[in-house]
Tab-separated table of N, CA and C in Angstrom:
chain	number	residue	atom	x	y	z
A	747	UNK	N	60.737	133.954	-14.045
A	747	UNK	CA	61.285	135.138	-14.655
A	747	UNK	C	62.705	135.307	-14.149
A	748	UNK	N	63.612	135.612	-15.020
A	748	UNK	CA	64.980	135.900	-14.651
A	748	UNK	C	65.315	137.310	-15.098
A	749	UNK	N	65.776	138.126	-14.197
A	749	UNK	CA	66.187	139.484	-14.538
A	749	UNK	C	67.694	139.455	-14.679
A	750	UNK	N	68.193	139.594	-15.915
A	750	UNK	CA	69.627	139.533	-16.127
A	750	UNK	C	70.249	140.880	-15.822
A	751	UNK	N	71.476	140.860	-15.367
A	751	UNK	CA	72.178	142.091	-15.054
A	751	UNK	C	71.927	142.576	-13.645
A	752	UNK	N	71.039	141.949	-12.924
A	752	UNK	CA	70.726	142.391	-11.569
A	752	UNK	C	71.037	141.312	-10.543
A	753	UNK	N	71.536	140.170	-10.997
A	753	UNK	CA	71.867	139.060	-10.110
A	753	UNK	C	70.667	138.544	-9.319
A	754	UNK	N	69.474	138.846	-9.767
A	754	UNK	CA	68.271	138.358	-9.093
A	754	UNK	C	67.620	137.295	-9.965
A	755	UNK	N	67.206	136.207	-9.356
A	755	UNK	CA	66.561	135.137	-10.091
A	755	UNK	C	65.295	134.717	-9.354
A	756	UNK	N	64.230	135.524	-9.447
A	756	UNK	CA	62.996	135.113	-8.794
A	756	UNK	C	62.386	133.924	-9.530
A	757	UNK	N	61.871	132.984	-8.813
A	757	UNK	CA	61.199	131.830	-9.406
A	757	UNK	C	59.839	131.693	-8.759
A	758	UNK	N	58.849	131.464	-9.589
A	758	UNK	CA	57.489	131.345	-9.085
A	758	UNK	C	56.971	129.969	-9.433
A	759	UNK	N	56.513	129.242	-8.446
A	759	UNK	CA	55.894	127.949	-8.675
A	759	UNK	C	54.397	128.176	-8.787
A	760	UNK	N	53.846	127.832	-9.926
A	760	UNK	CA	52.433	128.076	-10.171
A	760	UNK	C	51.741	126.749	-10.439
A	761	UNK	N	50.594	126.550	-9.827
A	761	UNK	CA	49.806	125.361	-10.117
A	761	UNK	C	49.307	125.449	-11.551
A	762	UNK	N	49.160	124.298	-12.191
A	762	UNK	CA	48.667	124.267	-13.559
A	762	UNK	C	47.235	124.785	-13.576
A	763	UNK	N	46.985	125.733	-14.466
A	763	UNK	CA	45.667	126.357	-14.546
A	763	UNK	C	45.434	126.860	-15.960
A	764	UNK	N	44.186	126.950	-16.347
A	764	UNK	CA	43.878	127.536	-17.646
A	764	UNK	C	43.499	129.009	-17.503
A	765	UNK	N	43.674	129.554	-16.313
A	765	UNK	CA	43.374	130.960	-16.051
A	765	UNK	C	44.626	131.812	-16.327
A	766	UNK	N	44.448	133.086	-16.697
A	766	UNK	CA	45.605	133.956	-16.955
A	766	UNK	C	46.488	134.125	-15.717
A	767	UNK	N	47.783	134.198	-15.951
A	767	UNK	CA	48.746	134.495	-14.885
A	767	UNK	C	49.312	135.886	-15.163
A	768	UNK	N	49.653	136.609	-14.114
A	768	UNK	CA	50.168	137.968	-14.270
A	768	UNK	C	51.586	138.045	-13.721
A	769	UNK	N	52.497	138.544	-14.531
A	769	UNK	CA	53.843	138.884	-14.077
A	769	UNK	C	53.794	140.394	-13.877
A	770	UNK	N	53.805	140.870	-12.634
A	770	UNK	CA	53.492	142.272	-12.367
A	770	UNK	C	54.527	143.294	-12.831
A	771	UNK	N	55.712	142.864	-13.212
A	771	UNK	CA	56.728	143.842	-13.600
A	771	UNK	C	57.680	143.204	-14.596
A	772	UNK	N	58.047	143.959	-15.622
A	772	UNK	CA	59.122	143.555	-16.519
A	772	UNK	C	59.924	144.799	-16.854
A	773	UNK	N	61.203	144.605	-17.169
A	773	UNK	CA	62.089	145.733	-17.456
A	773	UNK	C	62.654	145.581	-18.858
A	774	UNK	N	62.746	146.712	-19.566
A	774	UNK	CA	63.371	146.720	-20.880
A	774	UNK	C	63.901	148.117	-21.147
A	775	UNK	N	65.145	148.194	-21.605
A	775	UNK	CA	65.755	149.475	-21.923
A	775	UNK	C	66.708	149.935	-20.838
A	776	UNK	N	67.544	150.900	-21.164
A	776	UNK	CA	68.538	151.466	-20.247
A	776	UNK	C	69.429	150.379	-19.650
A	777	UNK	N	69.754	149.378	-20.462
A	777	UNK	CA	70.618	148.296	-19.995
A	777	UNK	C	69.889	147.165	-19.292
A	778	UNK	N	68.588	147.260	-19.152
A	778	UNK	CA	67.803	146.229	-18.469
A	778	UNK	C	67.035	145.390	-19.482
A	779	UNK	N	66.855	144.110	-19.146
A	779	UNK	CA	65.951	143.262	-19.916
A	779	UNK	C	65.415	142.173	-18.999
A	780	UNK	N	64.339	141.579	-19.394
A	780	UNK	CA	63.694	140.541	-18.600
A	780	UNK	C	63.647	139.262	-19.414
A	781	UNK	N	63.981	138.157	-18.798
A	781	UNK	CA	63.914	136.854	-19.445
A	781	UNK	C	62.792	136.067	-18.774
A	782	UNK	N	61.836	135.628	-19.561
A	782	UNK	CA	60.719	134.843	-19.041
A	782	UNK	C	60.852	133.428	-19.577
A	783	UNK	N	60.830	132.455	-18.700
A	783	UNK	CA	60.901	131.056	-19.109
A	783	UNK	C	59.598	130.378	-18.728
A	784	UNK	N	58.904	129.868	-19.732
A	784	UNK	CA	57.659	129.142	-19.505
A	784	UNK	C	57.980	127.657	-19.442
A	785	UNK	N	57.522	126.986	-18.404
A	785	UNK	CA	57.826	125.570	-18.194
A	785	UNK	C	56.525	124.783	-18.207
A	786	UNK	N	56.472	123.772	-19.048
A	786	UNK	CA	55.311	122.899	-19.131
A	786	UNK	C	55.649	121.591	-18.415
A	787	UNK	N	55.101	121.398	-17.235
A	787	UNK	CA	55.383	120.191	-16.447
A	787	UNK	C	54.354	119.093	-16.685
A	788	UNK	N	53.404	119.333	-17.586
A	788	UNK	CA	52.328	118.367	-17.812
A	788	UNK	C	52.670	117.405	-18.948
A	789	UNK	N	51.771	116.471	-19.179
A	789	UNK	CA	51.900	115.520	-20.289
A	789	UNK	C	51.182	116.028	-21.537
A	790	UNK	N	50.614	117.223	-21.464
A	790	UNK	CA	49.873	117.805	-22.585
A	790	UNK	C	50.604	119.016	-23.144
A	791	UNK	N	50.390	119.275	-24.427
A	791	UNK	CA	50.948	120.461	-25.060
A	791	UNK	C	50.341	121.700	-24.402
A	792	UNK	N	51.131	122.767	-24.219
A	792	UNK	CA	50.659	124.006	-23.602
A	792	UNK	C	50.848	125.139	-24.610
A	793	UNK	N	49.785	125.884	-24.887
A	793	UNK	CA	49.932	127.003	-25.815
A	793	UNK	C	49.062	128.166	-25.371
A	794	UNK	N	49.412	129.334	-25.881
A	794	UNK	CA	48.676	130.538	-25.518
A	794	UNK	C	49.406	131.772	-26.005
A	795	UNK	N	49.128	132.893	-25.360
A	795	UNK	CA	49.733	134.168	-25.719
A	795	UNK	C	50.193	134.903	-24.469
A	796	UNK	N	51.283	135.653	-24.616
A	796	UNK	CA	51.723	136.590	-23.586
A	796	UNK	C	51.445	137.994	-24.113
A	797	UNK	N	50.790	138.815	-23.302
A	797	UNK	CA	50.475	140.199	-23.658
A	797	UNK	C	51.287	141.117	-22.752
A	798	UNK	N	52.017	142.058	-23.336
A	798	UNK	CA	52.821	142.999	-22.564
A	798	UNK	C	52.079	144.330	-22.498
A	799	UNK	N	51.832	144.802	-21.261
A	799	UNK	CA	51.020	145.998	-21.038
A	799	UNK	C	51.795	147.071	-20.293
A	800	UNK	N	51.475	148.325	-20.592
A	800	UNK	CA	52.026	149.450	-19.833
A	800	UNK	C	51.417	149.434	-18.437
A	801	UNK	N	51.990	150.180	-17.483
A	801	UNK	CA	51.476	150.152	-16.112
A	801	UNK	C	50.032	150.642	-15.959
A	802	UNK	N	49.585	151.557	-16.803
A	802	UNK	CA	48.247	152.111	-16.616
A	802	UNK	C	48.215	153.016	-15.390
A	803	UNK	N	47.022	153.365	-14.967
A	803	UNK	CA	46.855	154.236	-13.798
A	803	UNK	C	45.569	153.848	-13.080
A	804	UNK	N	45.240	154.594	-12.049
A	804	UNK	CA	44.015	154.291	-11.307
A	804	UNK	C	42.766	154.564	-12.139
A	805	UNK	N	42.892	155.395	-13.174
A	805	UNK	CA	41.725	155.714	-13.997
A	805	UNK	C	41.773	155.117	-15.404
A	806	UNK	N	42.931	154.631	-15.836
A	806	UNK	CA	43.087	154.067	-17.175
A	806	UNK	C	43.807	152.724	-17.100
A	807	UNK	N	43.293	151.707	-17.789
A	807	UNK	CA	43.994	150.424	-17.804
A	807	UNK	C	45.272	150.526	-18.634
A	808	UNK	N	46.185	149.592	-18.437
A	808	UNK	CA	47.393	149.550	-19.246
A	808	UNK	C	47.051	149.233	-20.694
A	809	UNK	N	47.925	149.646	-21.597
A	809	UNK	CA	47.726	149.354	-23.016
A	809	UNK	C	48.905	148.528	-23.510
A	810	UNK	N	48.714	147.850	-24.630
A	810	UNK	CA	49.773	147.017	-25.186
A	810	UNK	C	51.013	147.856	-25.494
A	811	UNK	N	52.188	147.327	-25.158
A	811	UNK	CA	53.462	147.968	-25.486
A	811	UNK	C	54.350	146.943	-26.181
A	812	UNK	N	55.156	147.409	-27.109
A	812	UNK	CA	56.063	146.512	-27.806
A	812	UNK	C	57.335	146.331	-26.997
A	813	UNK	N	57.794	145.084	-26.951
A	813	UNK	CA	59.042	144.745	-26.272
A	813	UNK	C	59.935	144.006	-27.263
A	814	UNK	N	61.232	144.072	-27.035
A	814	UNK	CA	62.171	143.389	-27.901
A	814	UNK	C	62.194	141.896	-27.613
A	815	UNK	N	62.000	141.109	-28.678
A	815	UNK	CA	62.001	139.651	-28.547
A	815	UNK	C	62.738	139.063	-29.743
A	816	UNK	N	63.846	138.405	-29.476
A	816	UNK	CA	64.604	137.700	-30.520
A	816	UNK	C	64.875	138.576	-31.745
A	817	UNK	N	65.313	139.806	-31.516
A	817	UNK	CA	65.696	140.684	-32.612
A	817	UNK	C	64.564	141.448	-33.274
A	818	UNK	N	63.343	141.288	-32.792
A	818	UNK	CA	62.223	142.062	-33.332
A	818	UNK	C	61.396	142.610	-32.169
A	819	UNK	N	60.302	143.277	-32.476
A	819	UNK	CA	59.456	143.862	-31.438
A	819	UNK	C	58.028	143.355	-31.577
A	820	UNK	N	57.380	143.098	-30.436
A	820	UNK	CA	55.995	142.630	-30.432
A	820	UNK	C	55.348	142.978	-29.101
A	821	UNK	N	54.037	143.113	-29.098
A	821	UNK	CA	53.304	143.341	-27.852
A	821	UNK	C	52.536	142.090	-27.425
A	822	UNK	N	52.342	141.159	-28.364
A	822	UNK	CA	51.701	139.875	-28.073
A	822	UNK	C	52.591	138.785	-28.654
A	823	UNK	N	52.925	137.800	-27.832
A	823	UNK	CA	53.800	136.715	-28.266
A	823	UNK	C	53.083	135.392	-28.035
A	824	UNK	N	52.979	134.597	-29.085
A	824	UNK	CA	52.363	133.278	-28.969
A	824	UNK	C	53.408	132.266	-28.511
A	825	UNK	N	52.962	131.269	-27.760
A	825	UNK	CA	53.856	130.184	-27.369
A	825	UNK	C	53.157	128.850	-27.568
A	826	UNK	N	53.958	127.821	-27.832
A	826	UNK	CA	53.476	126.454	-28.012
A	826	UNK	C	54.567	125.545	-27.461
A	827	UNK	N	54.320	124.964	-26.300
A	827	UNK	CA	55.358	124.222	-25.588
A	827	UNK	C	54.977	122.749	-25.498
A	828	UNK	N	55.825	121.863	-26.024
A	828	UNK	CA	55.552	120.430	-25.928
A	828	UNK	C	55.515	119.968	-24.465
A	829	UNK	N	54.954	118.784	-24.219
A	829	UNK	CA	54.917	118.247	-22.852
A	829	UNK	C	56.314	118.148	-22.239
A	830	UNK	N	56.396	118.407	-20.939
A	830	UNK	CA	57.633	118.262	-20.163
A	830	UNK	C	58.822	118.977	-20.787
A	831	UNK	N	58.620	120.222	-21.203
A	831	UNK	CA	59.721	121.013	-21.754
A	831	UNK	C	59.498	122.484	-21.410
A	832	UNK	N	60.366	123.340	-21.935
A	832	UNK	CA	60.306	124.762	-21.586
A	832	UNK	C	60.588	125.615	-22.812
A	833	UNK	N	60.211	126.879	-22.722
A	833	UNK	CA	60.483	127.855	-23.780
A	833	UNK	C	60.891	129.165	-23.130
A	834	UNK	N	61.971	129.762	-23.643
A	834	UNK	CA	62.439	131.052	-23.133
A	834	UNK	C	62.008	132.144	-24.075
């Protein structure tokens, strides 16, 4: 994940897994945005969905929220990444 405008570039190395991964925070609005880069280091095609959720609370789970992506808005984004490549 790269947070633009904040000069911070956190990078997470994740072992290949078919289990869901969680990015605990994303920013959008008030001059902030989040850039997520998915990297496929395997020899196999990688595909799935990213779901964007509100924070929720101790008594209520988060719900889907729409975020700006490539000039439109969505709460679920599908990805399909060829072997040894990346998608932003």
